PDB file of C-alpha atoms in Angstrom:
ATOM      1  CA  LYS A 253     -90.928 -87.563 -11.912  1.00  0.00           C
ATOM      2  CA  ALA A 254     -93.322 -84.836 -12.382  1.00  0.00           C
ATOM      3  CA  GLY A 255     -92.080 -81.951 -14.730  1.00  0.00           C
ATOM      4  CA  VAL A 256     -92.217 -78.197 -14.218  1.00  0.00           C
ATOM      5  CA  THR A 257     -95.978 -77.274 -14.016  1.00  0.00           C
ATOM      6  CA  GLN A 258     -97.259 -73.881 -15.219  1.00  0.00           C
ATOM      7  CA  THR A 259    -100.538 -72.485 -14.666  1.00  0.00           C
ATOM      8  CA  PRO A 260    -102.752 -71.263 -16.347  1.00  0.00           C
ATOM      9  CA  ARG A 261    -101.809 -72.256 -19.660  1.00  0.00           C
ATOM     10  CA  TYR A 262    -103.734 -69.694 -21.526  1.00  0.00           C
ATOM     11  CA  LEU A 263    -105.306 -66.341 -20.243  1.00  0.00           C
ATOM     12  CA  ILE A 264    -106.704 -63.238 -21.935  1.00  0.00           C
ATOM     13  CA  LYS A 265    -106.417 -59.771 -19.940  1.00  0.00           C
ATOM     14  CA  THR A 266    -107.137 -56.276 -20.682  1.00  0.00           C
ATOM     15  CA  ARG A 267    -104.813 -53.187 -20.665  1.00  0.00           C
ATOM     16  CA  GLY A 268    -104.494 -52.130 -17.263  1.00  0.00           C
ATOM     17  CA  GLN A 269    -105.131 -55.338 -15.525  1.00  0.00           C
ATOM     18  CA  GLN A 270    -102.745 -57.412 -13.568  1.00  0.00           C
ATOM     19  CA  VAL A 271    -101.975 -61.041 -13.901  1.00  0.00           C
ATOM     20  CA  THR A 272    -100.238 -63.581 -11.537  1.00  0.00           C
ATOM     21  CA  LEU A 273     -98.802 -66.843 -13.297  1.00  0.00           C
ATOM     22  CA  SER A 274     -97.692 -69.713 -11.075  1.00  0.00           C
ATOM     23  CA  CYS A 275     -94.947 -72.285 -11.463  1.00  0.00           C
ATOM     24  CA  SER A 276     -94.342 -75.543  -9.610  1.00  0.00           C
ATOM     25  CA  PRO A 277     -90.675 -76.657 -10.140  1.00  0.00           C
ATOM     26  CA  ILE A 278     -89.311 -80.373 -10.168  1.00  0.00           C
ATOM     27  CA  SER A 279     -89.184 -81.909  -6.662  1.00  0.00           C
ATOM     28  CA  GLY A 280     -85.931 -80.980  -5.252  1.00  0.00           C
ATOM     29  CA  HIS A 281     -85.066 -78.127  -7.516  1.00  0.00           C
ATOM     30  CA  ARG A 282     -84.367 -74.866  -5.566  1.00  0.00           C
ATOM     31  CA  SER A 283     -83.950 -72.353  -8.585  1.00  0.00           C
ATOM     32  CA  VAL A 284     -86.793 -71.026 -10.459  1.00  0.00           C
ATOM     33  CA  SER A 285     -86.299 -68.787 -13.362  1.00  0.00           C
ATOM     34  CA  TRP A 286     -88.743 -66.851 -15.634  1.00  0.00           C
ATOM     35  CA  TYR A 287     -88.683 -65.895 -19.305  1.00  0.00           C
ATOM     36  CA  GLN A 288     -90.563 -64.026 -21.687  1.00  0.00           C
ATOM     37  CA  GLN A 289     -90.757 -65.292 -25.264  1.00  0.00           C
ATOM     38  CA  THR A 290     -92.198 -63.204 -28.029  1.00  0.00           C
ATOM     39  CA  PRO A 291     -91.550 -63.719 -31.828  1.00  0.00           C
ATOM     40  CA  GLY A 292     -89.683 -60.410 -32.249  1.00  0.00           C
ATOM     41  CA  GLN A 293     -87.452 -60.803 -29.363  1.00  0.00           C
ATOM     42  CA  GLY A 294     -87.032 -64.345 -28.624  1.00  0.00           C
ATOM     43  CA  LEU A 295     -86.502 -65.476 -25.088  1.00  0.00           C
ATOM     44  CA  GLN A 296     -85.530 -62.993 -22.455  1.00  0.00           C
ATOM     45  CA  PHE A 297     -84.579 -63.472 -19.013  1.00  0.00           C
ATOM     46  CA  LEU A 298     -86.879 -61.936 -16.348  1.00  0.00           C
ATOM     47  CA  PHE A 299     -85.573 -63.075 -13.030  1.00  0.00           C
ATOM     48  CA  GLU A 300     -84.480 -65.956 -10.913  1.00  0.00           C
ATOM     49  CA  TYR A 301     -85.120 -67.131  -7.579  1.00  0.00           C
ATOM     50  CA  PHE A 302     -83.250 -69.309  -5.154  1.00  0.00           C
ATOM     51  CA  SER A 303     -84.249 -70.283  -1.868  1.00  0.00           C
ATOM     52  CA  GLU A 304     -86.964 -67.686  -1.663  1.00  0.00           C
ATOM     53  CA  THR A 305     -84.563 -64.840  -2.711  1.00  0.00           C
ATOM     54  CA  GLN A 306     -84.108 -63.119  -6.009  1.00  0.00           C
ATOM     55  CA  ARG A 307     -80.572 -63.609  -7.175  1.00  0.00           C
ATOM     56  CA  ASN A 308     -80.606 -62.071 -10.522  1.00  0.00           C
ATOM     57  CA  LYS A 309     -82.914 -59.897 -12.384  1.00  0.00           C
ATOM     58  CA  GLY A 310     -83.151 -59.005 -16.302  1.00  0.00           C
ATOM     59  CA  ASN A 311     -83.768 -55.781 -17.798  1.00  0.00           C
ATOM     60  CA  PHE A 312     -87.703 -55.475 -17.263  1.00  0.00           C
ATOM     61  CA  PRO A 313     -89.549 -52.604 -15.828  1.00  0.00           C
ATOM     62  CA  GLY A 314     -90.704 -52.927 -12.111  1.00  0.00           C
ATOM     63  CA  ARG A 315     -94.260 -53.834 -13.261  1.00  0.00           C
ATOM     64  CA  PHE A 316     -92.764 -57.542 -13.522  1.00  0.00           C
ATOM     65  CA  SER A 317     -92.245 -58.871 -10.097  1.00  0.00           C
ATOM     66  CA  GLY A 318     -91.983 -62.317  -8.598  1.00  0.00           C
ATOM     67  CA  ARG A 319     -91.628 -64.430  -5.419  1.00  0.00           C
ATOM     68  CA  GLN A 320     -90.756 -67.899  -4.251  1.00  0.00           C
ATOM     69  CA  PHE A 321     -92.300 -69.753  -1.498  1.00  0.00           C
ATOM     70  CA  SER A 322     -90.786 -72.073   1.007  1.00  0.00           C
ATOM     71  CA  ASN A 323     -91.647 -75.227  -1.105  1.00  0.00           C
ATOM     72  CA  SER A 324     -89.690 -73.764  -4.043  1.00  0.00           C
ATOM     73  CA  ARG A 325     -93.067 -72.891  -5.922  1.00  0.00           C
ATOM     74  CA  SER A 326     -92.948 -69.450  -7.646  1.00  0.00           C
ATOM     75  CA  GLU A 327     -95.290 -66.884  -8.749  1.00  0.00           C
ATOM     76  CA  MET A 328     -94.601 -64.015 -11.212  1.00  0.00           C
ATOM     77  CA  ASN A 329     -96.853 -60.839 -11.226  1.00  0.00           C
ATOM     78  CA  VAL A 330     -97.252 -58.349 -14.051  1.00  0.00           C
ATOM     79  CA  SER A 331     -99.149 -55.131 -12.969  1.00  0.00           C
ATOM     80  CA  THR A 332    -100.824 -52.468 -15.250  1.00  0.00           C
ATOM     81  CA  LEU A 333    -100.686 -54.659 -18.249  1.00  0.00           C
ATOM     82  CA  GLU A 334     -99.771 -53.340 -21.692  1.00  0.00           C
ATOM     83  CA  LEU A 335    -100.486 -54.624 -25.185  1.00  0.00           C
ATOM     84  CA  GLY A 336     -96.557 -55.320 -25.513  1.00  0.00           C
ATOM     85  CA  ASP A 337     -96.781 -57.808 -22.533  1.00  0.00           C
ATOM     86  CA  SER A 338     -98.570 -60.437 -24.770  1.00  0.00           C
ATOM     87  CA  ALA A 339     -96.123 -63.405 -24.849  1.00  0.00           C
ATOM     88  CA  LEU A 340     -95.386 -66.795 -23.691  1.00  0.00           C
ATOM     89  CA  TYR A 341     -94.131 -66.769 -20.155  1.00  0.00           C
ATOM     90  CA  LEU A 342     -91.815 -69.750 -19.657  1.00  0.00           C
ATOM     91  CA  CYS A 343     -90.646 -70.949 -15.928  1.00  0.00           C
ATOM     92  CA  ALA A 344     -87.620 -73.082 -15.564  1.00  0.00           C
ATOM     93  CA  SER A 345     -86.351 -75.056 -12.593  1.00  0.00           C
ATOM     94  CA  SER A 346     -82.850 -76.292 -11.946  1.00  0.00           C
ATOM     95  CA  LEU A 347     -80.996 -77.731  -8.952  1.00  0.00           C
ATOM     96  CA  GLY A 348     -79.113 -74.208  -8.543  1.00  0.00           C
ATOM     97  CA  GLY A 349     -75.993 -73.761  -6.564  1.00  0.00           C
ATOM     98  CA  TRP A 350     -72.444 -74.288  -7.719  1.00  0.00           C
ATOM     99  CA  ALA A 351     -72.593 -78.038  -8.824  1.00  0.00           C
ATOM    100  CA  SER A 352     -71.494 -79.073 -12.300  1.00  0.00           C
ATOM    101  CA  GLY A 353     -74.712 -79.165 -14.438  1.00  0.00           C
ATOM    102  CA  ALA A 354     -76.678 -77.444 -11.863  1.00  0.00           C
ATOM    103  CA  ASN A 355     -77.737 -74.898 -14.398  1.00  0.00           C
ATOM    104  CA  VAL A 356     -79.516 -77.569 -16.438  1.00  0.00           C
ATOM    105  CA  LEU A 357     -82.890 -75.762 -16.969  1.00  0.00           C
ATOM    106  CA  THR A 358     -86.111 -77.801 -17.259  1.00  0.00           C
ATOM    107  CA  PHE A 359     -88.779 -75.628 -18.674  1.00  0.00           C
ATOM    108  CA  GLY A 360     -92.418 -75.897 -18.198  1.00  0.00           C
ATOM    109  CA  ALA A 361     -94.741 -75.559 -21.232  1.00  0.00           C
ATOM    110  CA  GLY A 362     -95.594 -71.843 -20.482  1.00  0.00           C
ATOM    111  CA  SER A 363     -98.432 -69.798 -20.097  1.00  0.00           C
ATOM    112  CA  ARG A 364     -99.643 -67.576 -23.111  1.00  0.00           C
ATOM    113  CA  LEU A 365    -100.664 -64.155 -22.179  1.00  0.00           C
ATOM    114  CA  THR A 366    -102.899 -62.327 -24.427  1.00  0.00           C
ATOM    115  CA  VAL A 367    -103.209 -58.417 -23.470  1.00  0.00           C
ATOM    116  CA  LEU A 368    -106.345 -56.855 -25.476  1.00  0.00           C
TER     117      LEU A 368
ATOM    118  CA  LYS B 171     -73.630 -56.014 -24.086  1.00  0.00           C
ATOM    119  CA  ASN B 172     -74.057 -59.786 -24.038  1.00  0.00           C
ATOM    120  CA  GLN B 173     -75.525 -60.893 -27.341  1.00  0.00           C
ATOM    121  CA  VAL B 174     -76.028 -64.399 -29.064  1.00  0.00           C
ATOM    122  CA  GLU B 175     -76.759 -64.347 -32.698  1.00  0.00           C
ATOM    123  CA  GLN B 176     -78.003 -67.395 -34.528  1.00  0.00           C
ATOM    124  CA  SER B 177     -78.259 -68.115 -38.185  1.00  0.00           C
ATOM    125  CA  PRO B 178     -79.998 -68.822 -40.623  1.00  0.00           C
ATOM    126  CA  GLN B 179     -83.214 -67.479 -39.117  1.00  0.00           C
ATOM    127  CA  SER B 180     -85.178 -70.343 -40.634  1.00  0.00           C
ATOM    128  CA  LEU B 181     -84.330 -73.593 -42.537  1.00  0.00           C
ATOM    129  CA  ILE B 182     -86.182 -75.959 -44.769  1.00  0.00           C
ATOM    130  CA  ILE B 183     -84.622 -79.246 -45.641  1.00  0.00           C
ATOM    131  CA  LEU B 184     -85.762 -82.564 -46.903  1.00  0.00           C
ATOM    132  CA  GLU B 185     -85.981 -85.736 -44.469  1.00  0.00           C
ATOM    133  CA  GLY B 186     -82.855 -87.610 -44.394  1.00  0.00           C
ATOM    134  CA  LYS B 187     -80.497 -84.629 -45.320  1.00  0.00           C
ATOM    135  CA  ASN B 188     -77.984 -83.037 -42.816  1.00  0.00           C
ATOM    136  CA  CYS B 189     -78.154 -79.485 -41.761  1.00  0.00           C
ATOM    137  CA  THR B 190     -75.770 -77.073 -39.535  1.00  0.00           C
ATOM    138  CA  LEU B 191     -77.164 -74.459 -37.345  1.00  0.00           C
ATOM    139  CA  GLN B 192     -74.734 -71.444 -36.334  1.00  0.00           C
ATOM    140  CA  CYS B 193     -74.411 -69.468 -33.170  1.00  0.00           C
ATOM    141  CA  ASN B 194     -72.099 -66.560 -32.604  1.00  0.00           C
ATOM    142  CA  TYR B 195     -71.965 -64.862 -29.210  1.00  0.00           C
ATOM    143  CA  THR B 196     -70.290 -61.923 -27.444  1.00  0.00           C
ATOM    144  CA  VAL B 197     -70.978 -63.038 -23.840  1.00  0.00           C
ATOM    145  CA  SER B 198     -68.635 -62.335 -20.882  1.00  0.00           C
ATOM    146  CA  PRO B 199     -67.570 -63.963 -18.824  1.00  0.00           C
ATOM    147  CA  PHE B 200     -68.285 -67.252 -20.510  1.00  0.00           C
ATOM    148  CA  SER B 201     -69.323 -70.153 -18.542  1.00  0.00           C
ATOM    149  CA  ASN B 202     -70.922 -72.411 -20.811  1.00  0.00           C
ATOM    150  CA  LEU B 203     -72.939 -72.861 -24.011  1.00  0.00           C
ATOM    151  CA  ARG B 204     -76.208 -74.815 -24.469  1.00  0.00           C
ATOM    152  CA  TRP B 205     -78.261 -75.879 -27.394  1.00  0.00           C
ATOM    153  CA  TYR B 206     -82.122 -76.361 -26.729  1.00  0.00           C
ATOM    154  CA  LYS B 207     -84.753 -77.838 -28.904  1.00  0.00           C
ATOM    155  CA  GLN B 208     -88.214 -76.157 -28.675  1.00  0.00           C
ATOM    156  CA  ASP B 209     -91.160 -77.912 -30.066  1.00  0.00           C
ATOM    157  CA  THR B 210     -94.265 -75.790 -31.118  1.00  0.00           C
ATOM    158  CA  GLY B 211     -96.232 -75.338 -27.848  1.00  0.00           C
ATOM    159  CA  ARG B 212     -93.680 -76.709 -25.514  1.00  0.00           C
ATOM    160  CA  GLY B 213     -90.953 -75.425 -23.474  1.00  0.00           C
ATOM    161  CA  PRO B 214     -87.351 -75.748 -24.610  1.00  0.00           C
ATOM    162  CA  VAL B 215     -85.433 -78.975 -23.851  1.00  0.00           C
ATOM    163  CA  SER B 216     -81.801 -79.093 -23.575  1.00  0.00           C
ATOM    164  CA  LEU B 217     -79.852 -80.993 -26.123  1.00  0.00           C
ATOM    165  CA  THR B 218     -76.137 -80.333 -25.261  1.00  0.00           C
ATOM    166  CA  ILE B 219     -73.909 -78.475 -23.097  1.00  0.00           C
ATOM    167  CA  MET B 220     -70.293 -77.105 -24.109  1.00  0.00           C
ATOM    168  CA  THR B 221     -67.828 -75.809 -21.532  1.00  0.00           C
ATOM    169  CA  PHE B 222     -64.711 -73.780 -22.613  1.00  0.00           C
ATOM    170  CA  SER B 223     -62.478 -76.719 -22.747  1.00  0.00           C
ATOM    171  CA  GLU B 224     -64.755 -78.897 -25.017  1.00  0.00           C
ATOM    172  CA  ASN B 225     -64.573 -78.741 -28.854  1.00  0.00           C
ATOM    173  CA  THR B 226     -67.450 -81.236 -29.571  1.00  0.00           C
ATOM    174  CA  LYS B 227     -70.191 -83.043 -28.104  1.00  0.00           C
ATOM    175  CA  SER B 228     -72.543 -85.427 -29.561  1.00  0.00           C
ATOM    176  CA  ASN B 229     -76.247 -86.537 -28.470  1.00  0.00           C
ATOM    177  CA  GLY B 230     -77.477 -89.177 -30.953  1.00  0.00           C
ATOM    178  CA  ARG B 231     -77.926 -87.521 -34.438  1.00  0.00           C
ATOM    179  CA  TYR B 232     -77.119 -83.963 -32.776  1.00  0.00           C
ATOM    180  CA  THR B 233     -73.438 -82.811 -32.618  1.00  0.00           C
ATOM    181  CA  ALA B 234     -72.442 -79.599 -31.273  1.00  0.00           C
ATOM    182  CA  THR B 235     -68.998 -77.872 -31.713  1.00  0.00           C
ATOM    183  CA  LEU B 236     -67.453 -74.863 -29.816  1.00  0.00           C
ATOM    184  CA  ASP B 237     -64.615 -72.670 -30.894  1.00  0.00           C
ATOM    185  CA  ALA B 238     -63.973 -70.277 -27.951  1.00  0.00           C
ATOM    186  CA  ASP B 239     -61.466 -68.384 -29.639  1.00  0.00           C
ATOM    187  CA  THR B 240     -63.785 -67.298 -32.129  1.00  0.00           C
ATOM    188  CA  LYS B 241     -66.782 -67.511 -29.962  1.00  0.00           C
ATOM    189  CA  GLN B 242     -68.776 -69.720 -32.349  1.00  0.00           C
ATOM    190  CA  SER B 243     -70.743 -72.711 -31.809  1.00  0.00           C
ATOM    191  CA  SER B 244     -72.529 -74.912 -34.395  1.00  0.00           C
ATOM    192  CA  LEU B 245     -75.284 -77.669 -34.188  1.00  0.00           C
ATOM    193  CA  HIS B 246     -75.268 -80.341 -36.704  1.00  0.00           C
ATOM    194  CA  ILE B 247     -78.105 -82.473 -37.286  1.00  0.00           C
ATOM    195  CA  THR B 248     -77.490 -85.801 -39.059  1.00  0.00           C
ATOM    196  CA  ALA B 249     -80.008 -87.760 -41.135  1.00  0.00           C
ATOM    197  CA  SER B 250     -82.987 -85.297 -40.358  1.00  0.00           C
ATOM    198  CA  GLN B 251     -86.278 -86.743 -39.251  1.00  0.00           C
ATOM    199  CA  LEU B 252     -89.694 -85.137 -39.315  1.00  0.00           C
ATOM    200  CA  SER B 253     -89.672 -84.924 -35.532  1.00  0.00           C
ATOM    201  CA  ASP B 254     -86.516 -82.579 -35.765  1.00  0.00           C
ATOM    202  CA  SER B 255     -88.855 -79.942 -37.002  1.00  0.00           C
ATOM    203  CA  ALA B 256     -88.521 -77.237 -34.120  1.00  0.00           C
ATOM    204  CA  SER B 257     -86.994 -74.137 -33.121  1.00  0.00           C
ATOM    205  CA  TYR B 258     -83.307 -74.638 -31.979  1.00  0.00           C
ATOM    206  CA  ILE B 259     -82.170 -71.984 -29.375  1.00  0.00           C
ATOM    207  CA  CYS B 260     -78.451 -71.560 -28.528  1.00  0.00           C
ATOM    208  CA  VAL B 261     -77.932 -70.106 -24.905  1.00  0.00           C
ATOM    209  CA  VAL B 262     -74.817 -68.853 -23.506  1.00  0.00           C
ATOM    210  CA  ASN B 263     -74.419 -68.609 -19.684  1.00  0.00           C
ATOM    211  CA  SER B 264     -72.410 -66.466 -17.430  1.00  0.00           C
ATOM    212  CA  PHE B 265     -72.009 -67.094 -13.913  1.00  0.00           C
ATOM    213  CA  TRP B 266     -72.940 -63.988 -11.729  1.00  0.00           C
ATOM    214  CA  GLY B 267     -74.202 -63.296  -8.302  1.00  0.00           C
ATOM    215  CA  GLY B 268     -74.319 -66.859  -7.474  1.00  0.00           C
ATOM    216  CA  SER B 269     -76.316 -68.079 -10.530  1.00  0.00           C
ATOM    217  CA  TYR B 270     -75.887 -68.725 -14.050  1.00  0.00           C
ATOM    218  CA  ILE B 271     -77.371 -65.884 -16.255  1.00  0.00           C
ATOM    219  CA  PRO B 272     -78.283 -67.017 -19.698  1.00  0.00           C
ATOM    220  CA  THR B 273     -78.337 -65.013 -22.859  1.00  0.00           C
ATOM    221  CA  PHE B 274     -80.483 -66.497 -25.557  1.00  0.00           C
ATOM    222  CA  GLY B 275     -80.304 -66.350 -29.180  1.00  0.00           C
ATOM    223  CA  ARG B 276     -83.592 -65.776 -31.197  1.00  0.00           C
ATOM    224  CA  GLY B 277     -83.476 -69.327 -32.474  1.00  0.00           C
ATOM    225  CA  THR B 278     -83.462 -71.177 -35.944  1.00  0.00           C
ATOM    226  CA  SER B 279     -86.559 -72.531 -37.051  1.00  0.00           C
ATOM    227  CA  LEU B 280     -86.128 -75.947 -38.839  1.00  0.00           C
ATOM    228  CA  ILE B 281     -88.884 -77.347 -40.923  1.00  0.00           C
ATOM    229  CA  VAL B 282     -88.210 -80.985 -42.145  1.00  0.00           C
ATOM    230  CA  HIS B 283     -90.273 -82.005 -45.122  1.00  0.00           C
ATOM    231  CA  PRO B 284     -90.868 -85.578 -46.081  1.00  0.00           C
TER     232      PRO B 284
END
C-alpha cells in the first residue's frame, strides 16, 4: 500500500512569507501528526489531528497552524517565516484511537524548508 | 518537563562489530518507548516498541531493553552492517488527551565503516 506522501519535498522561501505543506496519510489512518526536525533540536512535536480535530499541540507559536480534511489529508501552514523556521518538516500517520499499537507512526520523507 | 536523553551523540564502528545505544528518559506518565531508525533523507522507521511490562524485545539484529525503574532503555545492534549507518531516535510516549504525545531524543548518529 502507498506510504505517507508529503509535498513539496523541497522549497525555499524568504523571511516574512508564508508556506503551506501537504501530507497524505496511509489509507485508513485517521491520525496525522506533524514534526519539525533541526540539527540542533532534533525532532519536535508540532500538533496532531484526528478526524479533522486537533487533539494535541506542541510548544510552537501561533504562526504554526494546521488542519485536516475529511479524507484525512492534512496541511500545515507557517506564516511570517523566520530564519529559524528552516527545518525538515515531517508528517506521520497512524491508526489513532485506543487500540494497541495504534500509535505506530509511519513517517513521510519530509518537506525541507529553507528560509532566506 | 518531559525529556529524553540519548548517548552517545555519535558513534563510529567497524562492520561486523556490535554496539549499544542508550536512552534515558523523564517522561510522565509513561505509556511506551519506541526506537526509530532514520536513514539520511528519509523519515524515521519504527524498529521496536517497549511497554512498561517488557524488559527486552528483538527485531532481527536489533535488541531493545527497558528498565522502567531506572527509566533507561538501550538498543543493541549485533554484527553491524553498512546499512545500519543511520540516526537512531528514542521516543517515549505519554497518553494524553486521547492520543499519544511523543517526546523525542536527539538521536545517536551511527556510522558503520567497512
